[in-house]
CSV table of C-alpha atoms and ligand atoms in Angstrom, one decimal:
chain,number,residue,atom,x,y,z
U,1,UNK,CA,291.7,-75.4,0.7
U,2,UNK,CA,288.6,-72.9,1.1
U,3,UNK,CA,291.2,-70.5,2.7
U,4,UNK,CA,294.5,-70.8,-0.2
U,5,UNK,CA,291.3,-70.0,-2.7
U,6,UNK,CA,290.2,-67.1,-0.9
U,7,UNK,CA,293.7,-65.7,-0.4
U,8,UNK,CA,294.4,-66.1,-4.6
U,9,UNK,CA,291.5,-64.5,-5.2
U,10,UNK,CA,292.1,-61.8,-3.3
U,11,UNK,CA,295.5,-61.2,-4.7
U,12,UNK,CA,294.2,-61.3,-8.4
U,13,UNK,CA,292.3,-58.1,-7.7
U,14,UNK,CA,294.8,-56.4,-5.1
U,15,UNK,CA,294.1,-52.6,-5.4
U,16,UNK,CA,295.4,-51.3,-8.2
U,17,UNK,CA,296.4,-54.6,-10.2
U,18,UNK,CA,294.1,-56.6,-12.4
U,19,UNK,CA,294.8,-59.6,-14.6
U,20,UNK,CA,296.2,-60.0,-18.4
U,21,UNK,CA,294.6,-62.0,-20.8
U,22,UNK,CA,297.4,-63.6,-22.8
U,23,UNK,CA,295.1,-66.9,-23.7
U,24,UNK,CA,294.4,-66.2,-27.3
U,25,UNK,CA,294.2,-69.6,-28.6
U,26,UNK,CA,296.2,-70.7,-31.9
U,27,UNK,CA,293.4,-69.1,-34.0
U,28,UNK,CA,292.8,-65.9,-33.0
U,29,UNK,CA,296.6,-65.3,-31.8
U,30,UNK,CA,296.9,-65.7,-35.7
U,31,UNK,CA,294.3,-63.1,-36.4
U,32,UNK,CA,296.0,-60.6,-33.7
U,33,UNK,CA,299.4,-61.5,-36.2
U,34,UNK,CA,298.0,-61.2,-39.5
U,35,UNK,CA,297.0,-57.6,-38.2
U,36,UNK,CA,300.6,-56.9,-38.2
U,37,UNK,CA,301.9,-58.3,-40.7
U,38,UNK,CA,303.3,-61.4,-39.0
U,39,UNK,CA,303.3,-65.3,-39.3
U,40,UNK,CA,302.4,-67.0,-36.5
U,41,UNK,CA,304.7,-70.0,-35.5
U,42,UNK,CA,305.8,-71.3,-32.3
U,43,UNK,CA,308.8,-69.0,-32.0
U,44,UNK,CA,307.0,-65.8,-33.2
U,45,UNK,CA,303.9,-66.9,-30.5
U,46,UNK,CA,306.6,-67.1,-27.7
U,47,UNK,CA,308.5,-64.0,-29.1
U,48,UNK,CA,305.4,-62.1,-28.2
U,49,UNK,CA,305.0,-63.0,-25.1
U,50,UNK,CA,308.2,-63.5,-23.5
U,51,UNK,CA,308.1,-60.0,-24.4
U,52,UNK,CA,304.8,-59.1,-22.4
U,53,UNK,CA,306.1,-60.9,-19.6
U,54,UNK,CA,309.6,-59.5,-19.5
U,55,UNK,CA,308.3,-55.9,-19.3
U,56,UNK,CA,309.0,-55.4,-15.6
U,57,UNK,CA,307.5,-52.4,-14.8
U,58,UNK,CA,304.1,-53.1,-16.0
U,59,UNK,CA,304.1,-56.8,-14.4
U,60,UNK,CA,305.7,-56.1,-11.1
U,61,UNK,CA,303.2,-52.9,-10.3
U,62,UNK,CA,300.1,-53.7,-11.9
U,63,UNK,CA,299.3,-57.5,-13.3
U,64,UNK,CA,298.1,-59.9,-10.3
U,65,UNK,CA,298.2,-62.7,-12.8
U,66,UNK,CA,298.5,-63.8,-16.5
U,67,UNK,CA,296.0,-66.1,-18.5
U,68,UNK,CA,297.7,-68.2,-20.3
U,69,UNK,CA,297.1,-70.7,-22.9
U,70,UNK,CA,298.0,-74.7,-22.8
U,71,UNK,CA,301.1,-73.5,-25.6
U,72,UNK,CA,302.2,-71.3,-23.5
U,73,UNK,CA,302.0,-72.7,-19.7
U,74,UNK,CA,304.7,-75.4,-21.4
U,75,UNK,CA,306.8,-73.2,-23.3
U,76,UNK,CA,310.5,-71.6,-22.0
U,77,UNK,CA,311.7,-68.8,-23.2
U,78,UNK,CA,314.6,-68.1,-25.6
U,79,UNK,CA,317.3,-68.8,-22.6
U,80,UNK,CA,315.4,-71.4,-21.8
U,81,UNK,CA,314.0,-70.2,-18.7
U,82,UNK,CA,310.1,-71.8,-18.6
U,83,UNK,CA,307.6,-68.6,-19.2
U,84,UNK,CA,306.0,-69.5,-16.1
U,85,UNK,CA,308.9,-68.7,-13.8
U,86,UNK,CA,309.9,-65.5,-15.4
U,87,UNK,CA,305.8,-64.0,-14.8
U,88,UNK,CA,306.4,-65.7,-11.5
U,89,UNK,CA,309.5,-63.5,-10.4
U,90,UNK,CA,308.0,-60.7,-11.8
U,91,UNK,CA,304.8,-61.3,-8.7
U,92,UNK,CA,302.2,-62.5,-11.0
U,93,UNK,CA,300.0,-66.0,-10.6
U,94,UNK,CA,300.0,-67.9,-13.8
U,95,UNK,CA,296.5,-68.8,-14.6
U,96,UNK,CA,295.5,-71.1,-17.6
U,97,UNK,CA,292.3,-71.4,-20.3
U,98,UNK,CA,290.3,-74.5,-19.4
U,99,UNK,CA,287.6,-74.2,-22.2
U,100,UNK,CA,287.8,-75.7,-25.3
U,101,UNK,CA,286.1,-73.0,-27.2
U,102,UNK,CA,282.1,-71.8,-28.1
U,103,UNK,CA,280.5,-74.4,-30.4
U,104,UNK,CA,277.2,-74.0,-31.9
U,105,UNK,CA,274.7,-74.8,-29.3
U,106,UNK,CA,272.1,-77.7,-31.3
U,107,UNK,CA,268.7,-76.5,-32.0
U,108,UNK,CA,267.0,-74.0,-33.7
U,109,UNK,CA,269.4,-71.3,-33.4
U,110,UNK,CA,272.6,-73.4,-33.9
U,111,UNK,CA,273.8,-70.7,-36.4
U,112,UNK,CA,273.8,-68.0,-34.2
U,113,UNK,CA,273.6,-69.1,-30.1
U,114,UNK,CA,277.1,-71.1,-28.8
U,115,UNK,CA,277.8,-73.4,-26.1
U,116,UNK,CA,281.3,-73.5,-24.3
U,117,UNK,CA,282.5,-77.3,-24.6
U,118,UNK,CA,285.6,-78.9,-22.3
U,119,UNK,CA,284.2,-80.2,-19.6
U,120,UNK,CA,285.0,-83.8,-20.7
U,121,UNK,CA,288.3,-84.7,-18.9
U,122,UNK,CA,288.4,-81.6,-17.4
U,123,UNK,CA,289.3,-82.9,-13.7
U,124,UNK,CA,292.6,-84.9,-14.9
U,125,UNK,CA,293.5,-81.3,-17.1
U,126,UNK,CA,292.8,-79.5,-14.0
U,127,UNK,CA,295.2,-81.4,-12.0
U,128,UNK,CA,297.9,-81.5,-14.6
U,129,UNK,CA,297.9,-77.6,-15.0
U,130,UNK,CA,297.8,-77.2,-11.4
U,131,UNK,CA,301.7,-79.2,-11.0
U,132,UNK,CA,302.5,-77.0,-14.3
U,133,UNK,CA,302.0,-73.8,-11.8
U,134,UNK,CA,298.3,-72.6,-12.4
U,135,UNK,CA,296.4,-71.3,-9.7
U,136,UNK,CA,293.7,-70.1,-11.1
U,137,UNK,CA,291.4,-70.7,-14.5
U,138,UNK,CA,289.2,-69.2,-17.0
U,139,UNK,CA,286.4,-70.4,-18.8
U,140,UNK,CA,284.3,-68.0,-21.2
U,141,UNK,CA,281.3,-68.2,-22.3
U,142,UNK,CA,279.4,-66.4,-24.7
U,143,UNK,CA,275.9,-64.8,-25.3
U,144,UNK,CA,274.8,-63.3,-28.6
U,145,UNK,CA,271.7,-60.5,-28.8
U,146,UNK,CA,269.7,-60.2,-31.6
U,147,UNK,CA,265.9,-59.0,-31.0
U,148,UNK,CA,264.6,-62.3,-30.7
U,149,UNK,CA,268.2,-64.0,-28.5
U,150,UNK,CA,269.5,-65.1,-26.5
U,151,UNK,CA,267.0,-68.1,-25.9
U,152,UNK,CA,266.5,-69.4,-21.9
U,153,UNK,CA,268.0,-72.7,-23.7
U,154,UNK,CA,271.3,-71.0,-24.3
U,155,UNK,CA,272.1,-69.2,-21.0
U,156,UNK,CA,270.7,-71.5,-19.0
U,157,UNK,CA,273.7,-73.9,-21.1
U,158,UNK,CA,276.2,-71.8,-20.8
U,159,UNK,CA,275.2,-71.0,-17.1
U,160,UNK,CA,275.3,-74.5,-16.2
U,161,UNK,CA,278.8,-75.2,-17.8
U,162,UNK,CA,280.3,-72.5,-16.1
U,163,UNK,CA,279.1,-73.8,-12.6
U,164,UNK,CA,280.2,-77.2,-13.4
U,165,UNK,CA,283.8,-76.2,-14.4
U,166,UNK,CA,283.7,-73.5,-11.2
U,167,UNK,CA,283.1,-76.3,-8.7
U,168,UNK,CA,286.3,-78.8,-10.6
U,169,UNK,CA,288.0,-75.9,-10.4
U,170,UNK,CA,288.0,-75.5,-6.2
U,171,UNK,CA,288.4,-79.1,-6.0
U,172,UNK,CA,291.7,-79.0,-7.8
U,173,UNK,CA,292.4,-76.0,-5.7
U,174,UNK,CA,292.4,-73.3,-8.4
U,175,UNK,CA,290.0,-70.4,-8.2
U,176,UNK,CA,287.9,-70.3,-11.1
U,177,UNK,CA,287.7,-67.0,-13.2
U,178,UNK,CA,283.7,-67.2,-14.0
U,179,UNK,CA,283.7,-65.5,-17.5
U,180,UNK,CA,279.3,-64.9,-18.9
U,181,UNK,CA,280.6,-62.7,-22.0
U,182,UNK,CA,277.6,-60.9,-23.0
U,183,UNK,CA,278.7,-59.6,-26.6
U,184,UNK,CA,279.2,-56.2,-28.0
U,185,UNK,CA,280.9,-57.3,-31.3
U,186,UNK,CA,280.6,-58.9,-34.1
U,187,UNK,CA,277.6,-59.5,-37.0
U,188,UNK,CA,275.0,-59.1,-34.2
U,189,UNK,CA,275.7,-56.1,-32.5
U,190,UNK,CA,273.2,-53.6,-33.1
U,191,UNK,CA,271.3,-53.7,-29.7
U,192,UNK,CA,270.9,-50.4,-27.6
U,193,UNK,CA,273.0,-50.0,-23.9
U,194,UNK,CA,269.4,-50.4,-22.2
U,195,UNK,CA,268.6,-54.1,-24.1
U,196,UNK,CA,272.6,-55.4,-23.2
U,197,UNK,CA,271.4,-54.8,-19.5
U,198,UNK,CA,268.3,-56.6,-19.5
U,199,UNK,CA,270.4,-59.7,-21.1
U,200,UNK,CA,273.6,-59.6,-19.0
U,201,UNK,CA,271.1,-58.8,-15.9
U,202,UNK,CA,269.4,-62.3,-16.9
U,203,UNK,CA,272.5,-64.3,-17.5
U,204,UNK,CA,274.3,-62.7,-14.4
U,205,UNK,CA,271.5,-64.4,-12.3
U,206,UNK,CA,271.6,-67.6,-13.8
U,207,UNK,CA,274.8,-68.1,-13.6
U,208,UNK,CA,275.0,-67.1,-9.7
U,209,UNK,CA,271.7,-69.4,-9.3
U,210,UNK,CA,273.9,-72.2,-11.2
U,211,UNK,CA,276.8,-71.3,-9.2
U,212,UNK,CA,274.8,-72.5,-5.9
U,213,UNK,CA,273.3,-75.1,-6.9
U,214,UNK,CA,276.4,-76.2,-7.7
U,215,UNK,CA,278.4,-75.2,-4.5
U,216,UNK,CA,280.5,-73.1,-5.7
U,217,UNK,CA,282.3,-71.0,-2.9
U,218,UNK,CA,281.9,-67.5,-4.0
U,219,UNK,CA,285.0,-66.1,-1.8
U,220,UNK,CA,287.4,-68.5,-3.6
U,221,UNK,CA,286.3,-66.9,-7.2
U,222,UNK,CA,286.4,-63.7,-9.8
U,223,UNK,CA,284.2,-62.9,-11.9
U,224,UNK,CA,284.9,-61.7,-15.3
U,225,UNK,CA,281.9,-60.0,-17.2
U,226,UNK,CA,281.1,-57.6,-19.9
U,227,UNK,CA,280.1,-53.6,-19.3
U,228,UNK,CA,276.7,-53.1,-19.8
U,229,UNK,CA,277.3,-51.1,-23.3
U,230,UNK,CA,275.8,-50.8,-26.5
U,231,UNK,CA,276.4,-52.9,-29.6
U,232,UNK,CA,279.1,-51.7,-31.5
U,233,UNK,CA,277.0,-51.6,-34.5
U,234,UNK,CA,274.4,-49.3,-32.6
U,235,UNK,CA,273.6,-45.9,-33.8
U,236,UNK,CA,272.6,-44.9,-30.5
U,237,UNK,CA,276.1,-45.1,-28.4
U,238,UNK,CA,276.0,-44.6,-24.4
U,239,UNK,CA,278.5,-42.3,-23.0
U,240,UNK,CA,281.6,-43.7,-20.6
U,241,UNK,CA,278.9,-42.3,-17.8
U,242,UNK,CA,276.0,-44.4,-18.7
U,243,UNK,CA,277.9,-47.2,-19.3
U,244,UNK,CA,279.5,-46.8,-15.6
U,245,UNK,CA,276.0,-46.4,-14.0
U,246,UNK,CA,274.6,-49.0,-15.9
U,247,UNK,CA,276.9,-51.4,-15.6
U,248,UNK,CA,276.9,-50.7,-11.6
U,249,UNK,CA,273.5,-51.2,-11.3
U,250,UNK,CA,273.3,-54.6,-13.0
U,251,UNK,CA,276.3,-55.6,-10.5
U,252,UNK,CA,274.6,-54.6,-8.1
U,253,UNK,CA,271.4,-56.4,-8.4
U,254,UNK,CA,273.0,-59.5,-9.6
U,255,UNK,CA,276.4,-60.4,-8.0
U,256,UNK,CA,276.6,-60.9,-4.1
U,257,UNK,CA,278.9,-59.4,-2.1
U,258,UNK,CA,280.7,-62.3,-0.8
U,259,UNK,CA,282.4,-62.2,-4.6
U,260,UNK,CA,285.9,-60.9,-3.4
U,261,UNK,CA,286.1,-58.9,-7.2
U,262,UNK,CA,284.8,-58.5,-10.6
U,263,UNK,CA,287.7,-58.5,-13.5
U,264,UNK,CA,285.9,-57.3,-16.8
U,265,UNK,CA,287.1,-58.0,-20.2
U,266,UNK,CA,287.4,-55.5,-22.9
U,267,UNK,CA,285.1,-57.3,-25.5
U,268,UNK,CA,285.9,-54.9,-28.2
U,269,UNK,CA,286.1,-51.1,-26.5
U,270,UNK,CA,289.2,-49.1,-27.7
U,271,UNK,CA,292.1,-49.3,-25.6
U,272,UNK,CA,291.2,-46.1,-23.9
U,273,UNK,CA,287.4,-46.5,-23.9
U,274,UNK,CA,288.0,-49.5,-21.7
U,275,UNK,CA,290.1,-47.6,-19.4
U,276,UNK,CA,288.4,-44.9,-18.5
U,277,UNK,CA,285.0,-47.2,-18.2
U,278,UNK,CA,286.3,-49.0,-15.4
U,279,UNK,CA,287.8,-45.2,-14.1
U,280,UNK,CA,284.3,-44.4,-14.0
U,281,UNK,CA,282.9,-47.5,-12.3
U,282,UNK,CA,285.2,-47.4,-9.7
U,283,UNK,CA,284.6,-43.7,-9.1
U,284,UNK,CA,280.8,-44.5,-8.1
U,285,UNK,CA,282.6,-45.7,-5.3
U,286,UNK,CA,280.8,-47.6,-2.4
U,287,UNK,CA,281.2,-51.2,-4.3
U,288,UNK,CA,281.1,-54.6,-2.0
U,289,UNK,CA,283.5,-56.4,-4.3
U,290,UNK,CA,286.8,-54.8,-6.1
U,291,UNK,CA,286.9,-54.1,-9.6
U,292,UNK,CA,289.6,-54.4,-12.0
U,293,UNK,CA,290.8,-55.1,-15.5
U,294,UNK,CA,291.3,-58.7,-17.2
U,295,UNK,CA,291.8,-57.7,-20.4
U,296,UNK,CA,293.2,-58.8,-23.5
U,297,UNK,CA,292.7,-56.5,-26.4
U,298,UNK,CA,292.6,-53.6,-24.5
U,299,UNK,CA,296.2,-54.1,-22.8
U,300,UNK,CA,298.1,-55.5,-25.8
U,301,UNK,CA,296.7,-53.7,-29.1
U,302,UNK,CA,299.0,-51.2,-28.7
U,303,UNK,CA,302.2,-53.4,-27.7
U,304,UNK,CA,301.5,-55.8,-30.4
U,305,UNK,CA,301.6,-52.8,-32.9
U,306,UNK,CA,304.5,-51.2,-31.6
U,307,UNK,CA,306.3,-54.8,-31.4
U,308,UNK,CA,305.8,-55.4,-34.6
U,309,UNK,CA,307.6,-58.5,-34.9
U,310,UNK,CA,311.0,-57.4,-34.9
U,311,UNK,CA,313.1,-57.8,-32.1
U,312,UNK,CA,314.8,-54.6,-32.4
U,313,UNK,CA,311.2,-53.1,-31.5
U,314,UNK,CA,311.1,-55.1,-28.1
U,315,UNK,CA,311.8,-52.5,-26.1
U,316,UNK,CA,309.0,-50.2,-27.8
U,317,UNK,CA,306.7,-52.9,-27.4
U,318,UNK,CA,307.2,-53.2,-23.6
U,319,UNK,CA,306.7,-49.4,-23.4
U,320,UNK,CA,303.0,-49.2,-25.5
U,321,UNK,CA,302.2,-52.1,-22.2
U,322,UNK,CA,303.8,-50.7,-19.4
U,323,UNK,CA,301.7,-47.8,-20.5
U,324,UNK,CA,298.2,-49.6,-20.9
U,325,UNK,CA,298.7,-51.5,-17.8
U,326,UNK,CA,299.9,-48.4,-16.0
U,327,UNK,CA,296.6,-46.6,-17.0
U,328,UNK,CA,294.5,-49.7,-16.4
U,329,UNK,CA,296.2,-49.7,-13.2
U,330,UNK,CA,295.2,-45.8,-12.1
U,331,UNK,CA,291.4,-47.0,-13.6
U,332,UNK,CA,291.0,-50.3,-11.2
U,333,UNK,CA,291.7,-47.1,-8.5
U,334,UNK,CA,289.3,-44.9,-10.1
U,335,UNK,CA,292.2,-42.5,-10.7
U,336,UNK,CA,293.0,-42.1,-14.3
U,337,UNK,CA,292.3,-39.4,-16.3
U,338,UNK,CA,293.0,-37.9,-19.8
U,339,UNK,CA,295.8,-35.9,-18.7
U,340,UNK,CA,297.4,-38.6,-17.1
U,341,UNK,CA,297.1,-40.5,-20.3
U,342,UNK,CA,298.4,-38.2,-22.2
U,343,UNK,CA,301.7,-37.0,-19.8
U,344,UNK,CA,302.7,-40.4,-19.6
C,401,13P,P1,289.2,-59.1,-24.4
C,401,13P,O1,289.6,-58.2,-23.3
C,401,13P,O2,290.0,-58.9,-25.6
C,401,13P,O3,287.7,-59.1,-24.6
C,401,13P,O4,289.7,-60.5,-23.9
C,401,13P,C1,289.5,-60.9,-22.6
C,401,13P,C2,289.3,-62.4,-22.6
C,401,13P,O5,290.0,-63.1,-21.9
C,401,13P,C3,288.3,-63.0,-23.5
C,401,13P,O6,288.0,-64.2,-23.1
């Protein structure tokens, strides 16, 4: 078991591929659609991605695996081939959302600070997902700064979830994506690069501390965190540099090397702020663990727009992706850069 772990792990962050979040749940997939205009129904939800996952190029040379939502791990596409079998052919591990979702966290901050829920009946969930294909999971959990937040309550929370799902995970045989999302959007985002650092540096550790109290074998996971950035709402932005150094440091100091990779999300960076961060971090070079991509904003923005909703715009849509997975790809390599973006 500790061995089949290890080796999925290692394939979600093979050089040059990284991971696709497609796990929006039924609210914010709506969001995503009302950003474009379209209605979001069963058939419009698997329109989208069948098209995602059908987009060869992009899946085949640079996505290790897809995250996929409980919808979606069930759903076949319009010929009726299950979803799952067409990302399998095209070499990526299905992987599926365990949590259900940040709720406020009771006490004295319950408007702002959240707690991931879902561990309740998570074993049986696990096991069903696992004969539905899923070999691997994710579970996020989130962490708001103000100037007063995040509290010790609500890390140490969050931290402690995360290491109980981790550990359910392995036992069910499915590496566990370990996902501390210190946030850089939203109504509370005006911190500075240096004070996103001193929080993710402090949840980073808890969770790992959590992690081994809980016996959670760190070859047989990924972990998936923020950049160390500033707010998005701060007047004093970093540059892609800073944010490279900084967020290399904090890595450094907090995650041990026995981790086989680190798969960031996007959290809110443009699509190509978000590539050439991680073009940067892997440039500095000398890292114990791998480093890749898992995003989902910063992969499908630009697919989604050119998609569109119409199917005559399919093609176009599998294009804008190829593209961002293409340059995501060169980025987990530390290879991209602005020309190549803009020749492609
Ligand atoms: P973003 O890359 O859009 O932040 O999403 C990644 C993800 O899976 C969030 O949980």
């Amino acid at each position: 078991m500790k061995q089949e772990l290890s080796k999925i792990a290692q394939a979600l962050v093979a050089p040059g591929k990284g991971i696709l979040a497609a796990d929006e749940s039924s609210g914010t997939i709506k969001k995503r659609f009302d950003s474009i205009g379209v209605t979001s129904t069963e058939d419009t939800r698997r329109d989208y991605r069948e098209m995602l996952f059908r987009a060869s190029e992009g899946m085949k040379n640079c996505v290790s695996g897809v995250i996929l939502y409980d919808e979606t791990i069930r759903q076949k596409a319009k010929d009726g081939t299950p979803l799952v079998d067409i990302m399998k052919a095209a070499g990526s591990i299905p992987g599926i959302k365990v949590d259900e979702g940040a709720k406020p966290l009771a006490g004295p901050h319950s408007e702002i600070e959240k707690v991931t829920e879902g561990l309740d009946g998570l074993r049986e969930r696990l096991a069903e997902y696992h004969k539905l294909g899923a070999r691997f999971a994710k579970w996020r959990a989130v962490i708001t700064i103000t100037d007063s937040l995040p509290s010790w309550n609500c890390i140490k929370a969050n931290a402690h979830a995360l290491a109980r799902y981790a550990a359910l995970c392995q036992e069910a045989g499915i590496v566990p994506i370990v996902e501390p999302e210190v946030l850089m959007d939203g109504a509370h985002s005006s911190h500075t690069i240096e004070r996103c650092y001193e929080v993710t540096e402090w949840t980073q550790r808890t969770v790992f501390r959590e992690l081994y109290d809980a016996r959670v074998e760190l070859e047989g996971m990924v972990l998936k965190p923020n950049m160390v950035i500033a707010g998005q709402k701060c007047p004093q932005q970093a540059s892609a540099q800073q944010v490279a150094e900084l967020t290399v440091k904090c890595l450094k100091s907090t995650v041990p090397s026995a981790v086989p990779g680190i798969a960031f999300l996007s959290g809110g960076q443009s699509d190509e702020q978000a590539t050439e961060n991680l073009s940067l971090i892997n440039q500095i070079g000398d890292l114990p663990w791998r480093v890749t991509f898992s995003y989902g904003r910063a992969l499908q923005a630009a697919a989604l727009k050119a998609w569109g909703g119409k199917s005559e715009n399919v093609a176009a849509g599998q294009r804008a992706f190829t593209h961002r997975a293409r340059m995501n790809s060169l980025a987990a390599l530390g290879k991209w850069s602005q020309q190549l973006e803009k020749a492609a």
